Amino acid sequence: MGASSGPRPRRSAFAFLVPVRVIEMKQPSWRSVLPIHPAAELFPRMPPDERRVLGEDIRKHGLREPVVLQRQYRRRADGSIANEHDYKLVLLDGISRLDSMEEADFPLVRDGKLDKTLGHAALGLKPLTDGAYAELDPGIDPYDFVVSRNILRRHLNAKQRRELIAKLLKADASKSDRQIGEMIKADHKTVGAVRAEKEATGEISPVEKRVGKDRKARKQPVKKATTAKSPRAAQEKATETQETKAARKPKSRDDIGPNSSNEAARLRARNEELERENRSLQRENLALRNQVDELKQRLSNATGKAALPADDGLDIPACLRRSAGP
C-alpha cells in the first residue's frame, strides 16, 4: 500500500463568492408622472448654469414659491365635463424649479406619484405652509395665467415676443389682436402682423369670429382667398409693397445738389442760429466791460488815484493814446 495522504485542507465557504456590482437605482423623473400643459412652455427655459444655482439655493433654503398645477378634465364634444372625478393634474408653472430640484437630488416622486412635499420632508427641509404645489381653478384660462405670471419678470427681446405671439395664436386663434396685445404688453398691430404672416404660411387658419376682452365674439371681414406662401415669399411681397409705396410718394423738385431748396433752407437756419449766438456773445461782452469799469472805479476810490480810462474795445497801446486831461 502506498503512503497514506494527510488530511485535505478545507476550503473557505467564501471561496466561490463572485463580486457583485452594486447598481444604484436612479430616482424616476417628475416628468414621468406629471404631464406638462402647452401653456407652461410659452416662455424660454432657464439656462443650465442658472438652473444649477437655483437648485443649490432650494436645497439650502427650501422652495419659496409653489409650483402650479391644474386639473384637466375629460370633456364631451360640446366642451362640458363628462365626470368630475375623471381628470389628471398637469403642470402650468414651475418647470425650471422642478428641473433644478431634480438635479439637486430632490426625491420628487414617491410611490409612482408626485410627492406632496416635493422631497422636502425626505431631506429634512420645512415645506411650504400651503403645500409645495397649488392647484389653479379649472375655470381660469391657463394661457392667461401663465402669461400674466411671467410677462413682467421675463425680459423678452423683440424676436422672443413675436415668438410668444405666434404660440398664443396657434393655441387659440380666436382671441382678438387687442386681447393678445394686452396680455403680453404689446401693440395690437404687432399681433396683427404676426397673425397675417402665420396665416400666409398656413401655420394658423383664419377664423370667422374673434373673441375680444369682453368675451364677445365678433365676425371678421371676409378676405380674398389666397394661397399659402413660404416665409421667403411673404417677406419678398412685403418688401415689394414698401418699395411701391415709396415710389408713389410725391417728391419735391430741385431737392438734390448744393443749390437745392432743402440745402438753402438748411443754410438759412444755420445762419439764423449763428446770428443768435453772435448777439448773445455781444451782450455778454458788454456786461463784462461794465463790470471792468465798475472795478476800476472802486480801485480809484480806494487808492485815491485817477481812474483808468474806460476800455473802448480798441487794441491801442497806452503810449499812443491821447490823454483825456487839458
Short mmCIF file of C-alpha atoms in Angstrom, two decimals:
data_model
loop_
_atom_site.label_atom_id
_atom_site.label_comp_id
_atom_site.label_asym_id
_atom_site.label_seq_id
_atom_site.Cartn_x
_atom_site.Cartn_y
_atom_site.Cartn_z
CA MET A 1 0.00 0.00 0.00
CA GLY A 2 1.21 3.43 -0.78
CA ALA A 3 1.77 6.05 1.76
CA SER A 4 -1.49 7.47 3.01
CA SER A 5 -2.01 11.10 2.25
CA GLY A 6 -2.65 13.56 5.02
CA PRO A 7 -5.97 15.32 5.66
CA ARG A 8 -7.09 17.58 2.84
CA PRO A 9 -7.31 21.31 3.62
CA ARG A 10 -10.78 22.66 3.93
CA ARG A 11 -11.88 25.30 1.50
CA SER A 12 -13.38 28.50 2.77
CA ALA A 13 -17.09 28.92 2.39
CA PHE A 14 -16.44 32.26 0.68
CA ALA A 15 -14.11 30.83 -1.97
CA PHE A 16 -16.86 30.57 -4.58
CA LEU A 17 -18.43 34.00 -3.98
CA VAL A 18 -18.35 36.23 -7.05
CA PRO A 19 -18.07 40.01 -6.58
CA VAL A 20 -21.39 41.64 -7.29
CA ARG A 21 -21.57 45.08 -8.84
CA VAL A 22 -23.94 47.31 -6.92
CA ILE A 23 -26.11 49.33 -9.26
CA GLU A 24 -27.61 52.44 -7.79
CA MET A 25 -31.28 52.82 -8.71
CA LYS A 26 -31.95 56.22 -10.21
CA GLN A 27 -34.93 58.13 -8.93
CA PRO A 28 -37.75 58.42 -11.51
CA SER A 29 -38.11 61.82 -13.10
CA TRP A 30 -41.02 64.06 -12.22
CA ARG A 31 -41.78 64.26 -15.94
CA SER A 32 -42.76 60.58 -15.90
CA VAL A 33 -45.67 61.23 -13.52
CA LEU A 34 -46.67 64.84 -14.27
CA PRO A 35 -47.72 65.95 -17.79
CA ILE A 36 -46.82 69.48 -18.90
CA HIS A 37 -49.52 71.78 -20.22
CA PRO A 38 -48.57 73.51 -23.53
CA ALA A 39 -49.09 76.90 -21.84
CA ALA A 40 -46.20 76.12 -19.47
CA GLU A 41 -43.80 76.07 -22.43
CA LEU A 42 -44.66 79.51 -23.80
CA PHE A 43 -41.55 81.17 -22.33
CA PRO A 44 -37.86 80.24 -22.83
CA ARG A 45 -36.34 77.80 -20.36
CA MET A 46 -33.74 78.75 -17.76
CA PRO A 47 -30.09 78.20 -18.82
CA PRO A 48 -28.25 75.24 -17.20
CA ASP A 49 -25.92 77.38 -15.07
CA GLU A 50 -28.81 79.42 -13.63
CA ARG A 51 -30.77 76.22 -13.06
CA ARG A 52 -27.87 74.75 -11.07
CA VAL A 53 -27.65 77.85 -8.86
CA LEU A 54 -31.41 77.74 -8.27
CA GLY A 55 -31.23 74.07 -7.26
CA GLU A 56 -28.47 74.78 -4.75
CA ASP A 57 -30.49 77.63 -3.25
CA ILE A 58 -33.62 75.46 -2.90
CA ARG A 59 -31.52 72.68 -1.37
CA LYS A 60 -30.29 75.17 1.24
CA HIS A 61 -33.41 77.24 1.96
CA GLY A 62 -36.28 75.19 0.59
CA LEU A 63 -38.85 76.08 -2.05
CA ARG A 64 -40.05 79.68 -1.69
CA GLU A 65 -42.89 79.60 -4.22
CA PRO A 66 -45.11 76.60 -5.00
CA VAL A 67 -45.41 75.15 -8.47
CA VAL A 68 -48.86 75.46 -10.01
CA LEU A 69 -50.96 72.58 -11.33
CA GLN A 70 -54.41 72.45 -12.89
CA ARG A 71 -56.96 69.70 -13.27
CA GLN A 72 -57.54 68.67 -16.87
CA TYR A 73 -60.94 67.01 -17.18
CA ARG A 74 -62.11 64.64 -19.84
CA ARG A 75 -64.74 66.59 -21.77
CA ARG A 76 -67.58 65.80 -24.11
CA ALA A 77 -67.83 67.02 -27.69
CA ASP A 78 -69.74 70.12 -26.57
CA GLY A 79 -66.99 71.03 -24.07
CA SER A 80 -68.84 70.01 -20.91
CA ILE A 81 -67.14 67.89 -18.21
CA ALA A 82 -68.05 64.21 -18.52
CA ASN A 83 -67.11 63.19 -14.95
CA GLU A 84 -65.85 65.43 -12.14
CA HIS A 85 -63.65 62.59 -10.85
CA ASP A 86 -62.15 61.84 -14.26
CA TYR A 87 -59.20 64.23 -14.54
CA LYS A 88 -55.42 64.43 -14.46
CA LEU A 89 -53.14 67.05 -12.98
CA VAL A 90 -50.97 68.96 -15.44
CA LEU A 91 -48.14 71.42 -14.74
CA LEU A 92 -48.75 75.08 -15.55
CA ASP A 93 -45.90 76.91 -13.81
CA GLY A 94 -42.63 75.60 -12.33
CA ILE A 95 -40.73 73.61 -14.97
CA SER A 96 -37.40 75.27 -14.14
CA ARG A 97 -37.92 74.83 -10.39
CA LEU A 98 -38.70 71.12 -10.71
CA ASP A 99 -35.76 70.55 -13.07
CA SER A 100 -33.45 72.41 -10.65
CA MET A 101 -34.67 70.35 -7.69
CA GLU A 102 -34.30 67.10 -9.62
CA GLU A 103 -30.70 67.99 -10.50
CA ALA A 104 -30.13 68.77 -6.80
CA ASP A 105 -31.24 65.18 -5.91
CA PHE A 106 -34.68 66.02 -4.52
CA PRO A 107 -36.83 62.84 -4.39
CA LEU A 108 -39.79 64.36 -6.23
CA VAL A 109 -41.60 61.08 -6.96
CA ARG A 110 -42.96 58.79 -4.25
CA ASP A 111 -44.96 55.61 -4.84
CA GLY A 112 -45.35 56.46 -8.50
CA LYS A 113 -46.85 59.88 -7.79
CA LEU A 114 -45.61 63.41 -7.33
CA ASP A 115 -44.52 63.81 -3.70
CA LYS A 116 -46.78 66.26 -1.85
CA THR A 117 -43.78 67.94 -0.20
CA LEU A 118 -41.63 67.68 -3.36
CA GLY A 119 -38.90 65.91 -1.44
CA HIS A 120 -38.67 68.47 1.39
CA ALA A 121 -39.75 66.02 4.10
CA ALA A 122 -37.22 63.40 2.95
CA LEU A 123 -34.38 65.95 3.06
CA GLY A 124 -35.42 67.47 6.38
CA LEU A 125 -36.46 70.78 4.82
CA LYS A 126 -39.51 72.66 6.00
CA PRO A 127 -42.17 72.52 3.28
CA LEU A 128 -44.36 75.48 2.39
CA THR A 129 -47.30 76.05 4.71
CA ASP A 130 -49.92 75.61 1.99
CA GLY A 131 -48.09 72.79 0.23
CA ALA A 132 -45.29 72.54 -2.29
CA TYR A 133 -47.73 72.81 -5.18
CA ALA A 134 -51.02 74.62 -5.66
CA GLU A 135 -54.00 73.87 -7.89
CA LEU A 136 -55.35 76.57 -10.17
CA ASP A 137 -59.11 76.86 -10.54
CA PRO A 138 -60.20 74.89 -13.65
CA GLY A 139 -62.27 77.86 -14.83
CA ILE A 140 -59.19 80.10 -15.32
CA ASP A 141 -57.66 80.21 -18.78
CA PRO A 142 -54.21 78.55 -18.42
CA TYR A 143 -52.67 80.75 -21.14
CA ASP A 144 -53.88 83.95 -19.45
CA PHE A 145 -52.46 82.73 -16.14
CA VAL A 146 -49.04 81.76 -17.47
CA VAL A 147 -48.61 84.99 -19.44
CA SER A 148 -49.69 87.24 -16.55
CA ARG A 149 -47.36 85.36 -14.17
CA ASN A 150 -44.28 85.55 -16.39
CA ILE A 151 -44.53 88.52 -18.76
CA LEU A 152 -43.28 91.11 -16.23
CA ARG A 153 -40.45 89.03 -14.72
CA ARG A 154 -39.10 87.86 -18.07
CA HIS A 155 -37.11 90.27 -20.22
CA LEU A 156 -38.08 89.31 -23.75
CA ASN A 157 -36.49 90.86 -26.82
CA ALA A 158 -38.49 91.70 -29.94
CA LYS A 159 -37.90 88.28 -31.54
CA GLN A 160 -38.91 86.36 -28.41
CA ARG A 161 -42.04 88.50 -28.06
CA ARG A 162 -43.08 87.72 -31.65
CA GLU A 163 -42.45 84.01 -30.99
CA LEU A 164 -44.70 84.25 -27.93
CA ILE A 165 -47.42 85.89 -30.03
CA ALA A 166 -47.16 83.06 -32.56
CA LYS A 167 -47.53 80.42 -29.84
CA LEU A 168 -50.60 82.15 -28.41
CA LEU A 169 -52.18 82.39 -31.86
CA LYS A 170 -51.53 78.71 -32.52
CA ALA A 171 -53.10 77.84 -29.16
CA ASP A 172 -56.23 79.95 -29.74
CA ALA A 173 -56.51 81.99 -32.93
CA SER A 174 -60.00 83.15 -31.96
CA LYS A 175 -58.60 85.69 -29.50
CA SER A 176 -58.51 89.19 -30.94
CA ASP A 177 -55.30 91.06 -31.67
CA ARG A 178 -56.09 93.61 -28.96
CA GLN A 179 -56.75 90.92 -26.34
CA ILE A 180 -53.43 89.18 -27.04
CA GLY A 181 -51.66 92.54 -27.17
CA GLU A 182 -52.95 93.46 -23.71
CA MET A 183 -51.92 90.04 -22.38
CA ILE A 184 -48.27 90.39 -23.36
CA LYS A 185 -47.97 94.20 -23.22
CA ALA A 186 -47.54 94.58 -26.99
CA ASP A 187 -49.14 96.71 -29.67
CA HIS A 188 -52.14 95.06 -31.33
CA LYS A 189 -50.65 95.98 -34.72
CA THR A 190 -47.67 93.76 -33.94
CA VAL A 191 -50.06 90.90 -33.13
CA GLY A 192 -51.90 91.54 -36.39
CA ALA A 193 -48.65 91.44 -38.37
CA VAL A 194 -47.66 88.10 -36.81
CA ARG A 195 -51.16 86.73 -37.45
CA ALA A 196 -51.03 87.76 -41.12
CA GLU A 197 -47.60 86.16 -41.51
CA LYS A 198 -48.70 82.86 -39.93
CA GLU A 199 -51.93 82.80 -41.94
CA ALA A 200 -49.94 83.41 -45.15
CA THR A 201 -47.63 80.47 -44.39
CA GLY A 202 -50.52 78.21 -43.34
CA GLU A 203 -49.30 77.79 -39.74
CA ILE A 204 -52.66 79.03 -38.44
CA SER A 205 -56.04 79.16 -40.14
CA PRO A 206 -58.15 82.32 -40.41
CA VAL A 207 -61.10 82.38 -38.02
CA GLU A 208 -64.55 83.67 -38.85
CA LYS A 209 -65.06 85.23 -35.40
CA ARG A 210 -62.63 86.59 -32.83
CA VAL A 211 -63.26 86.91 -29.10
CA GLY A 212 -62.42 90.26 -27.55
CA LYS A 213 -61.55 91.23 -23.99
CA ASP A 214 -65.28 91.46 -23.18
CA ARG A 215 -65.64 87.76 -24.15
CA LYS A 216 -67.90 88.66 -27.08
CA ALA A 217 -67.29 87.05 -30.45
CA ARG A 218 -67.21 89.40 -33.42
CA LYS A 219 -67.34 88.39 -37.06
CA GLN A 220 -64.28 89.36 -39.07
CA PRO A 221 -64.47 90.95 -42.53
CA VAL A 222 -64.14 88.45 -45.35
CA LYS A 223 -60.71 88.49 -47.00
CA LYS A 224 -59.94 87.41 -50.53
CA ALA A 225 -58.73 83.83 -50.51
CA THR A 226 -55.01 83.48 -51.03
CA THR A 227 -52.77 80.50 -51.47
CA ALA A 228 -50.26 79.63 -48.77
CA LYS A 229 -46.89 81.23 -49.31
CA SER A 230 -43.49 80.43 -47.93
CA PRO A 231 -41.91 82.83 -45.37
CA ARG A 232 -39.47 83.99 -48.05
CA ALA A 233 -42.30 84.76 -50.47
CA ALA A 234 -44.18 86.67 -47.77
CA GLN A 235 -41.05 88.73 -47.00
CA GLU A 236 -40.49 89.49 -50.69
CA LYS A 237 -44.12 90.57 -51.03
CA ALA A 238 -43.81 92.91 -48.04
CA THR A 239 -40.59 94.43 -49.46
CA GLU A 240 -42.23 94.92 -52.86
CA THR A 241 -45.20 96.67 -51.22
CA GLN A 242 -42.89 99.05 -49.32
CA GLU A 243 -40.96 99.87 -52.49
CA THR A 244 -44.20 100.53 -54.37
CA LYS A 245 -45.43 102.92 -51.67
CA ALA A 246 -42.10 104.73 -51.68
CA ALA A 247 -42.23 105.09 -55.47
CA ARG A 248 -45.76 106.53 -55.37
CA LYS A 249 -44.83 109.14 -52.74
CA PRO A 250 -44.57 112.56 -54.46
CA LYS A 251 -41.16 114.21 -54.34
CA SER A 252 -40.45 117.93 -54.33
CA ARG A 253 -38.50 119.36 -57.26
CA ASP A 254 -34.98 120.63 -57.04
CA ASP A 255 -34.18 118.60 -53.92
CA ILE A 256 -30.70 117.45 -54.93
CA GLY A 257 -27.37 119.34 -55.00
CA PRO A 258 -25.90 122.41 -53.28
CA ASN A 259 -28.46 124.76 -54.89
CA SER A 260 -31.49 122.68 -53.86
CA SER A 261 -34.34 124.12 -51.83
CA ASN A 262 -33.61 121.76 -48.93
CA GLU A 263 -29.94 122.82 -48.78
CA ALA A 264 -30.88 126.50 -48.94
CA ALA A 265 -33.35 126.07 -46.09
CA ARG A 266 -30.70 124.31 -44.03
CA LEU A 267 -28.17 127.08 -44.63
CA ARG A 268 -30.68 129.78 -43.73
CA ALA A 269 -31.48 128.01 -40.48
CA ARG A 270 -27.77 127.70 -39.70
CA ASN A 271 -27.20 131.38 -40.47
CA GLU A 272 -30.01 132.44 -38.12
CA GLU A 273 -28.55 130.21 -35.42
CA LEU A 274 -25.10 131.83 -35.78
CA GLU A 275 -26.61 135.31 -35.66
CA ARG A 276 -28.39 134.48 -32.41
CA GLU A 277 -25.13 133.21 -30.94
CA ASN A 278 -23.35 136.41 -32.06
CA ARG A 279 -25.93 138.66 -30.39
CA SER A 280 -25.68 136.62 -27.22
CA LEU A 281 -21.88 136.98 -27.18
CA GLN A 282 -22.16 140.75 -27.72
CA ARG A 283 -24.46 141.08 -24.72
CA GLU A 284 -22.06 139.04 -22.58
CA ASN A 285 -19.11 141.17 -23.77
CA LEU A 286 -20.94 144.41 -22.86
CA ALA A 287 -21.78 143.06 -19.43
CA LEU A 288 -18.14 142.15 -18.81
CA ARG A 289 -16.96 145.64 -19.86
CA ASN A 290 -19.38 147.23 -17.42
CA GLN A 291 -18.02 145.04 -14.64
CA VAL A 292 -14.44 146.04 -15.53
CA ASP A 293 -15.31 149.76 -15.48
CA GLU A 294 -17.01 149.35 -12.12
CA LEU A 295 -13.99 147.58 -10.64
CA LYS A 296 -11.65 150.30 -11.94
CA GLN A 297 -13.79 152.97 -10.32
CA ARG A 298 -13.73 151.14 -7.00
CA LEU A 299 -9.95 150.80 -7.23
CA SER A 300 -9.61 154.51 -7.94
CA ASN A 301 -11.75 155.43 -4.95
CA ALA A 302 -9.73 153.13 -2.70
CA THR A 303 -6.27 154.34 -3.79
CA GLY A 304 -7.08 158.00 -4.46
CA LYS A 305 -5.67 157.78 -7.97
CA ALA A 306 -7.41 158.77 -11.10
CA ALA A 307 -9.42 156.02 -12.67
CA LEU A 308 -8.09 154.43 -15.79
CA PRO A 309 -9.93 155.34 -18.95
CA ALA A 310 -12.77 153.02 -19.83
CA ASP A 311 -11.93 150.31 -22.29
CA ASP A 312 -13.39 151.18 -25.65
CA GLY A 313 -12.70 147.77 -27.08
CA LEU A 314 -9.89 149.05 -29.36
CA ASP A 315 -6.46 147.48 -29.14
CA ILE A 316 -4.48 150.82 -28.99
CA PRO A 317 -1.27 150.84 -26.91
CA ALA A 318 -1.36 153.17 -23.89
CA CYS A 319 1.64 155.23 -25.16
CA LEU A 320 -0.26 156.19 -28.27
CA ARG A 321 -3.49 157.16 -26.55
CA ARG A 322 -4.27 160.90 -26.16
CA SER A 323 -4.70 161.98 -22.61
CA ALA A 324 -8.22 163.00 -21.62
CA GLY A 325 -6.86 165.88 -19.48
CA PRO A 326 -6.05 169.52 -20.57
#
